[in-house]
Amino acid sequence: MPERKLLRVLAGETVFPPPIWLMRQAGRYLPEYRETRARAGGFLDLCYNPDLATEVTLQPIRRFGFDAAILFSDILVIPDALRRNVRFVQGEGPQMDPIAPHEIAGLDPTNAETHLAPVIATVTRLRAELPEETTLIGFCGAPWTVATYMIAGHGTPDQGPARRFAYQHPEAMDELLELLAEMSAEYLIRQLQAGADCVQIFDSWAGVLDELSFHRFSIGPTRRIVERVRAAVPQARIIGFPKGAGPLLPAYREGTGVDAVGLDWSVPFSFAADLQRQGPVQGNLDPLRLIAGGRALDEGIDAILRSLGHGPLIFNLGHGITPDAPIAHVEHLVERVRRGG
């Protein structure tokens, strides 16, 4: 069977040129995605339609031959399964009914397995249809990041509503994060059992937390997910991406037990190289270099390969690809990484 290079890296091997995939690689920068999205109706309709979700997941694999495909879904399917009236408003992003402290005890996860069954069906379809050598990545949002949207009802620049909630109602926040950790772990277990080769936990808003809160609200709940997943699937490979964690990344790796740590573009190469000595890293090209192309793109690619290519590395962006990324620049990125700079 053809080897899945990304899994070798997650096992601690150095593979050069490194495997490459891009966060949000199935998305609006692709005309075929926009056409499929138009047929789906609402965004969540696309997430819950195994035929269309499989199609959009496969589109960047067909076009670019990435080493990994990531399940097309959204981190907010978990609160959607909790009946929080999740909706995606054009030009405004995700919105839902903000949750109050007294409502947390009434959250009912009993329907979650049925609600999320179409997503699991997509995973099964993908593993059957992907090339053998392509790693299939499942994912969930980290409890803290999901909670920020549940508390504010929408995204905010610094997630101030969730931080204030955590300070004023710490027990309620712990209760919410524990429920989200339990649901997320079960969700990831089902993805792995359905055919995902590994999973990623996205903590996109970890960087807004102070050190005490980072340990309590980011590391702690993520560790509980990792422990519960590995209790059910002992060989599970898990990537953690705490965007903006900076100097707290070593504590995150040690405290959560993830196999690999995702790095955003602000992480210095010397710091990343020290972190890599403890295990695999993933990242961390600035997505705006991909838009700019030319010298800016080449310098970014080469610096990552030079600094991190001699250890276990998964090449990726430091956050998701943006809708205005030129397809030609993505093609150039893949070609340059594949030839080793």
GROMACS .gro file of C-alpha atoms in nm:
model
  341
    1MET     CA    1   0.000   0.000   0.000
    2PRO     CA    2   0.136   0.350  -0.079
    3GLU     CA    3   0.269   0.525   0.230
    4ARG     CA    4   0.091   0.815   0.394
    5LYS     CA    5   0.378   1.055   0.455
    6LEU     CA    6   0.191   1.273   0.700
    7LEU     CA    7   0.139   0.977   0.933
    8ARG     CA    8   0.513   0.907   0.926
    9VAL     CA    9   0.576   1.263   1.041
   10LEU     CA   10   0.317   1.231   1.317
   11ALA     CA   11   0.507   0.922   1.433
   12GLY     CA   12   0.815   1.143   1.473
   13GLU     CA   13   0.998   1.075   1.144
   14THR     CA   14   1.167   1.339   0.935
   15VAL     CA   15   1.039   1.328   0.577
   16PHE     CA   16   1.191   1.562   0.319
   17PRO     CA   17   1.040   1.721   0.123
   18PRO     CA   18   0.775   1.740   0.395
   19PRO     CA   19   0.410   1.649   0.339
   20ILE     CA   20   0.188   1.949   0.266
   21TRP     CA   21  -0.175   2.041   0.312
   22LEU     CA   22  -0.343   2.375   0.379
   23MET     CA   23  -0.600   2.470   0.637
   24ARG     CA   24  -0.929   2.564   0.462
   25GLN     CA   25  -0.792   2.410   0.141
   26ALA     CA   26  -1.151   2.331   0.037
   27GLY     CA   27  -1.306   2.674   0.007
   28ARG     CA   28  -1.403   2.991  -0.171
   29TYR     CA   29  -1.076   3.044  -0.358
   30LEU     CA   30  -1.175   2.746  -0.579
   31PRO     CA   31  -1.438   2.803  -0.849
   32GLU     CA   32  -1.553   2.441  -0.820
   33TYR     CA   33  -1.619   2.495  -0.450
   34ARG     CA   34  -1.825   2.807  -0.517
   35GLU     CA   35  -2.034   2.615  -0.771
   36THR     CA   36  -2.096   2.328  -0.528
   37ARG     CA   37  -2.168   2.569  -0.243
   38ALA     CA   38  -2.434   2.741  -0.455
   39ARG     CA   39  -2.608   2.406  -0.510
   40ALA     CA   40  -2.607   2.319  -0.141
   41GLY     CA   41  -2.833   2.592  -0.008
   42GLY     CA   42  -2.710   2.701   0.334
   43PHE     CA   43  -2.358   2.644   0.463
   44LEU     CA   44  -2.468   2.392   0.723
   45ASP     CA   45  -2.669   2.215   0.452
   46LEU     CA   46  -2.337   2.162   0.275
   47CYS     CA   47  -2.172   2.032   0.594
   48TYR     CA   48  -2.452   1.779   0.650
   49ASN     CA   49  -2.478   1.658   0.290
   50PRO     CA   50  -2.237   1.361   0.252
   51ASP     CA   51  -2.244   1.379  -0.129
   52LEU     CA   52  -2.156   1.748  -0.147
   53ALA     CA   53  -1.923   1.750   0.156
   54THR     CA   54  -1.729   1.462   0.003
   55GLU     CA   55  -1.710   1.646  -0.329
   56VAL     CA   56  -1.570   1.969  -0.183
   57THR     CA   57  -1.321   1.778   0.031
   58LEU     CA   58  -1.191   1.601  -0.278
   59GLN     CA   59  -1.169   1.913  -0.498
   60PRO     CA   60  -0.830   2.043  -0.373
   61ILE     CA   61  -0.689   1.689  -0.378
   62ARG     CA   62  -0.778   1.653  -0.745
   63ARG     CA   63  -0.641   1.997  -0.831
   64PHE     CA   64  -0.321   2.010  -0.622
   65GLY     CA   65  -0.250   1.656  -0.500
   66PHE     CA   66  -0.203   1.757  -0.136
   67ASP     CA   67  -0.071   1.488   0.095
   68ALA     CA   68  -0.378   1.517   0.318
   69ALA     CA   69  -0.748   1.589   0.285
   70ILE     CA   70  -0.930   1.745   0.578
   71LEU     CA   71  -1.294   1.665   0.629
   72PHE     CA   72  -1.518   1.948   0.511
   73SER     CA   73  -1.731   2.054   0.805
   74ASP     CA   74  -1.728   2.330   1.069
   75ILE     CA   75  -1.633   2.355   1.435
   76LEU     CA   76  -1.982   2.483   1.519
   77VAL     CA   77  -2.161   2.160   1.435
   78ILE     CA   78  -2.119   2.075   1.806
   79PRO     CA   79  -2.328   2.370   1.935
   80ASP     CA   80  -2.563   2.308   1.643
   81ALA     CA   81  -2.612   1.955   1.778
   82LEU     CA   82  -2.695   2.120   2.111
   83ARG     CA   83  -2.975   2.317   1.938
   84ARG     CA   84  -2.814   2.659   1.984
   85ASN     CA   85  -2.974   2.790   1.662
   86VAL     CA   86  -2.648   2.814   1.468
   87ARG     CA   87  -2.675   3.005   1.142
   88PHE     CA   88  -2.429   3.150   0.893
   89VAL     CA   89  -2.513   3.500   0.775
   90GLN     CA   90  -2.366   3.618   0.445
   91GLY     CA   91  -2.098   3.879   0.513
   92GLU     CA   92  -2.130   3.845   0.891
   93GLY     CA   93  -2.011   3.490   0.967
   94PRO     CA   94  -2.156   3.246   1.219
   95GLN     CA   95  -2.423   3.352   1.465
   96MET     CA   96  -2.620   3.172   1.734
   97ASP     CA   97  -2.826   3.245   2.042
   98PRO     CA   98  -2.584   3.360   2.317
   99ILE     CA   99  -2.586   3.126   2.615
  100ALA     CA  100  -2.636   3.247   2.971
  101PRO     CA  101  -2.476   3.079   3.274
  102HIS     CA  102  -2.805   2.933   3.397
  103GLU     CA  103  -2.869   2.766   3.059
  104ILE     CA  104  -2.558   2.547   3.063
  105ALA     CA  105  -2.700   2.283   3.294
  106GLY     CA  106  -2.991   2.237   3.053
  107LEU     CA  107  -2.779   2.160   2.747
  108ASP     CA  108  -2.877   1.817   2.618
  109PRO     CA  109  -2.623   1.618   2.411
  110THR     CA  110  -2.839   1.307   2.373
  111ASN     CA  111  -2.929   1.384   2.010
  112ALA     CA  112  -2.572   1.468   1.906
  113GLU     CA  113  -2.483   1.128   1.760
  114THR     CA  114  -2.787   1.128   1.532
  115HIS     CA  115  -2.742   1.494   1.443
  116LEU     CA  116  -2.378   1.443   1.342
  117ALA     CA  117  -2.431   1.111   1.163
  118PRO     CA  118  -2.413   1.275   0.815
  119VAL     CA  119  -2.065   1.406   0.897
  120ILE     CA  120  -1.950   1.060   0.998
  121ALA     CA  121  -2.098   0.923   0.675
  122THR     CA  122  -1.885   1.176   0.485
  123VAL     CA  123  -1.571   1.046   0.659
  124THR     CA  124  -1.653   0.690   0.551
  125ARG     CA  125  -1.713   0.803   0.194
  126LEU     CA  126  -1.391   1.001   0.184
  127ARG     CA  127  -1.168   0.718   0.301
  128ALA     CA  128  -1.317   0.499   0.027
  129GLU     CA  129  -1.270   0.761  -0.246
  130LEU     CA  130  -0.937   0.922  -0.157
  131PRO     CA  131  -0.612   0.797  -0.308
  132GLU     CA  132  -0.447   0.541  -0.082
  133GLU     CA  133  -0.147   0.766  -0.019
  134THR     CA  134  -0.361   1.061   0.096
  135THR     CA  135  -0.403   1.105   0.471
  136LEU     CA  136  -0.757   1.183   0.585
  137ILE     CA  137  -0.775   1.435   0.869
  138GLY     CA  138  -1.080   1.469   1.089
  139PHE     CA  139  -1.123   1.761   1.327
  140CYS     CA  140  -1.315   1.947   1.592
  141GLY     CA  141  -1.298   2.286   1.755
  142ALA     CA  142  -1.132   2.307   2.095
  143PRO     CA  143  -1.381   2.359   2.379
  144TRP     CA  144  -1.254   2.710   2.455
  145THR     CA  145  -1.289   2.830   2.097
  146VAL     CA  146  -1.634   2.675   2.054
  147ALA     CA  147  -1.741   2.825   2.387
  148THR     CA  148  -1.639   3.176   2.277
  149TYR     CA  149  -1.894   3.165   1.995
  150MET     CA  150  -2.162   3.013   2.219
  151ILE     CA  151  -2.120   3.287   2.480
  152ALA     CA  152  -2.099   3.591   2.250
  153GLY     CA  153  -2.332   3.448   1.987
  154HIS     CA  154  -2.082   3.550   1.718
  155GLY     CA  155  -1.713   3.612   1.666
  156THR     CA  156  -1.554   3.917   1.829
  157PRO     CA  157  -1.208   4.074   1.785
  158ASP     CA  158  -1.073   3.960   2.124
  159GLN     CA  159  -1.349   3.728   2.253
  160GLY     CA  160  -1.402   3.970   2.540
  161PRO     CA  161  -1.750   3.835   2.623
  162ALA     CA  162  -1.615   3.483   2.680
  163ARG     CA  163  -1.317   3.603   2.883
  164ARG     CA  164  -1.542   3.816   3.103
  165PHE     CA  165  -1.781   3.520   3.138
  166ALA     CA  166  -1.492   3.297   3.247
  167TYR     CA  167  -1.381   3.546   3.516
  168GLN     CA  168  -1.732   3.616   3.646
  169HIS     CA  169  -1.872   3.262   3.617
  170PRO     CA  170  -1.572   3.025   3.636
  171GLU     CA  171  -1.776   2.725   3.751
  172ALA     CA  172  -2.026   2.770   3.469
  173MET     CA  173  -1.739   2.800   3.220
  174ASP     CA  174  -1.582   2.481   3.355
  175GLU     CA  175  -1.917   2.304   3.320
  176LEU     CA  176  -1.957   2.421   2.961
  177LEU     CA  177  -1.600   2.326   2.866
  178GLU     CA  178  -1.636   1.982   3.023
  179LEU     CA  179  -1.951   1.914   2.821
  180LEU     CA  180  -1.785   2.035   2.501
  181ALA     CA  181  -1.474   1.825   2.573
  182GLU     CA  182  -1.687   1.513   2.624
  183MET     CA  183  -1.890   1.572   2.308
  184SER     CA  184  -1.582   1.660   2.102
  185ALA     CA  185  -1.394   1.350   2.215
  186GLU     CA  186  -1.685   1.126   2.117
  187TYR     CA  187  -1.711   1.308   1.783
  188LEU     CA  188  -1.341   1.254   1.710
  189ILE     CA  189  -1.360   0.890   1.814
  190ARG     CA  190  -1.642   0.835   1.567
  191GLN     CA  191  -1.441   1.007   1.291
  192LEU     CA  192  -1.140   0.785   1.359
  193GLN     CA  193  -1.354   0.473   1.366
  194ALA     CA  194  -1.516   0.579   1.036
  195GLY     CA  195  -1.181   0.606   0.856
  196ALA     CA  196  -1.000   0.926   0.956
  197ASP     CA  197  -0.624   0.863   0.984
  198CYS     CA  198  -0.567   1.142   1.235
  199VAL     CA  199  -0.750   1.440   1.380
  200GLN     CA  200  -0.680   1.806   1.448
  201ILE     CA  201  -0.814   2.016   1.735
  202PHE     CA  202  -0.852   2.383   1.635
  203ASP     CA  203  -0.813   2.627   1.923
  204SER     CA  204  -0.833   2.935   1.705
  205TRP     CA  205  -0.886   3.175   1.999
  206ALA     CA  206  -0.628   3.034   2.242
  207GLY     CA  207  -0.413   3.343   2.192
  208VAL     CA  208  -0.653   3.579   2.371
  209LEU     CA  209  -0.608   3.403   2.707
  210ASP     CA  210  -0.370   3.505   2.983
  211GLU     CA  211  -0.138   3.235   3.120
  212LEU     CA  212  -0.362   3.120   3.405
  213SER     CA  213  -0.667   3.103   3.179
  214PHE     CA  214  -0.469   2.930   2.902
  215HIS     CA  215  -0.384   2.642   3.134
  216ARG     CA  216  -0.739   2.616   3.269
  217PHE     CA  217  -0.948   2.678   2.958
  218SER     CA  218  -0.726   2.569   2.668
  219ILE     CA  219  -0.480   2.306   2.791
  220GLY     CA  220  -0.710   2.136   3.043
  221PRO     CA  221  -1.011   2.067   2.819
  222THR     CA  222  -0.787   1.971   2.526
  223ARG     CA  223  -0.601   1.724   2.746
  224ARG     CA  224  -0.932   1.566   2.842
  225ILE     CA  225  -1.021   1.524   2.475
  226VAL     CA  226  -0.683   1.364   2.400
  227GLU     CA  227  -0.712   1.126   2.695
  228ARG     CA  228  -1.066   1.018   2.606
  229VAL     CA  229  -0.983   0.969   2.239
  230ARG     CA  230  -0.675   0.760   2.318
  231ALA     CA  231  -0.869   0.550   2.569
  232ALA     CA  232  -1.097   0.445   2.282
  233VAL     CA  233  -0.844   0.456   1.997
  234PRO     CA  234  -0.500   0.398   2.156
  235GLN     CA  235  -0.299   0.467   1.840
  236ALA     CA  236  -0.486   0.786   1.751
  237ARG     CA  237  -0.266   1.060   1.608
  238ILE     CA  238  -0.370   1.410   1.714
  239ILE     CA  239  -0.258   1.756   1.600
  240GLY     CA  240  -0.330   2.054   1.823
  241PHE     CA  241  -0.344   2.407   1.682
  242PRO     CA  242  -0.358   2.672   1.958
  243LYS     CA  243  -0.339   2.984   1.740
  244GLY     CA  244  -0.158   3.272   1.905
  245ALA     CA  245  -0.025   3.068   2.198
  246GLY     CA  246   0.332   3.187   2.136
  247PRO     CA  247   0.559   3.122   2.436
  248LEU     CA  248   0.296   2.893   2.589
  249LEU     CA  249   0.333   2.639   2.306
  250PRO     CA  250   0.578   2.414   2.499
  251ALA     CA  251   0.334   2.402   2.792
  252TYR     CA  252   0.054   2.322   2.549
  253ARG     CA  253   0.243   2.031   2.396
  254GLU     CA  254   0.342   1.888   2.733
  255GLY     CA  255   0.008   1.953   2.898
  256THR     CA  256  -0.220   1.819   2.625
  257GLY     CA  257  -0.020   1.521   2.496
  258VAL     CA  258  -0.087   1.596   2.128
  259ASP     CA  259   0.143   1.434   1.872
  260ALA     CA  260   0.209   1.753   1.674
  261VAL     CA  261   0.167   2.123   1.737
  262GLY     CA  262   0.036   2.361   1.472
  263LEU     CA  263   0.219   2.694   1.454
  264ASP     CA  264   0.074   3.024   1.340
  265TRP     CA  265   0.290   3.253   1.126
  266SER     CA  266   0.402   3.470   1.419
  267VAL     CA  267   0.604   3.188   1.581
  268PRO     CA  268   0.978   3.260   1.529
  269PHE     CA  269   1.175   2.991   1.351
  270SER     CA  270   1.428   2.955   1.632
  271PHE     CA  271   1.147   2.901   1.880
  272ALA     CA  272   0.976   2.658   1.641
  273ALA     CA  273   1.299   2.463   1.597
  274ASP     CA  274   1.333   2.424   1.975
  275LEU     CA  275   0.974   2.304   1.991
  276GLN     CA  276   1.038   2.062   1.705
  277ARG     CA  277   1.311   1.892   1.906
  278GLN     CA  278   1.032   1.770   2.134
  279GLY     CA  279   0.818   1.640   1.848
  280PRO     CA  280   0.651   1.719   1.514
  281VAL     CA  281   0.537   2.068   1.421
  282GLN     CA  282   0.301   2.193   1.151
  283GLY     CA  283   0.302   2.529   0.975
  284ASN     CA  284   0.361   2.811   0.941
  285LEU     CA  285   0.353   3.022   0.623
  286ASP     CA  286   0.176   3.357   0.649
  287PRO     CA  287  -0.139   3.325   0.432
  288LEU     CA  288  -0.074   3.676   0.300
  289ARG     CA  289   0.254   3.558   0.145
  290LEU     CA  290   0.044   3.314  -0.056
  291ILE     CA  291  -0.168   3.603  -0.183
  292ALA     CA  292   0.135   3.819  -0.264
  293GLY     CA  293   0.322   3.545  -0.450
  294GLY     CA  294   0.658   3.606  -0.612
  295ARG     CA  295   0.957   3.679  -0.392
  296ALA     CA  296   0.749   3.711  -0.074
  297LEU     CA  297   0.609   3.361  -0.121
  298ASP     CA  298   0.939   3.201  -0.216
  299GLU     CA  299   1.124   3.357   0.076
  300GLY     CA  300   0.858   3.233   0.319
  301ILE     CA  301   0.863   2.880   0.181
  302ASP     CA  302   1.241   2.857   0.177
  303ALA     CA  303   1.279   2.994   0.531
  304ILE     CA  304   1.044   2.727   0.670
  305LEU     CA  305   1.216   2.446   0.482
  306ARG     CA  306   1.559   2.572   0.587
  307SER     CA  307   1.464   2.618   0.952
  308LEU     CA  308   1.234   2.322   1.010
  309GLY     CA  309   1.290   2.083   0.720
  310HIS     CA  310   1.556   1.882   0.906
  311GLY     CA  311   1.305   1.760   1.164
  312PRO     CA  312   0.950   1.623   1.164
  313LEU     CA  313   0.751   1.889   0.974
  314ILE     CA  314   0.410   1.909   0.811
  315PHE     CA  315   0.413   2.208   0.578
  316ASN     CA  316   0.105   2.424   0.613
  317LEU     CA  317  -0.009   2.781   0.643
  318GLY     CA  318  -0.008   2.958   0.978
  319HIS     CA  319  -0.388   2.986   0.950
  320GLY     CA  320  -0.649   2.915   0.683
  321ILE     CA  321  -0.617   2.998   0.316
  322THR     CA  322  -0.814   3.311   0.228
  323PRO     CA  323  -1.075   3.343  -0.049
  324ASP     CA  324  -0.854   3.579  -0.252
  325ALA     CA  325  -0.558   3.340  -0.275
  326PRO     CA  326  -0.467   3.295  -0.645
  327ILE     CA  327  -0.480   2.935  -0.763
  328ALA     CA  328  -0.152   2.982  -0.952
  329HIS     CA  329   0.020   3.076  -0.627
  330VAL     CA  330  -0.109   2.761  -0.457
  331GLU     CA  331   0.022   2.555  -0.748
  332HIS     CA  332   0.360   2.726  -0.715
  333LEU     CA  333   0.363   2.667  -0.338
  334VAL     CA  334   0.305   2.294  -0.377
  335GLU     CA  335   0.564   2.263  -0.655
  336ARG     CA  336   0.831   2.450  -0.460
  337VAL     CA  337   0.774   2.258  -0.138
  338ARG     CA  338   0.778   1.929  -0.329
  339ARG     CA  339   1.116   2.008  -0.484
  340GLY     CA  340   1.253   2.109  -0.144
  341GLY     CA  341   1.279   2.484  -0.207
   0.00000   0.00000   0.00000
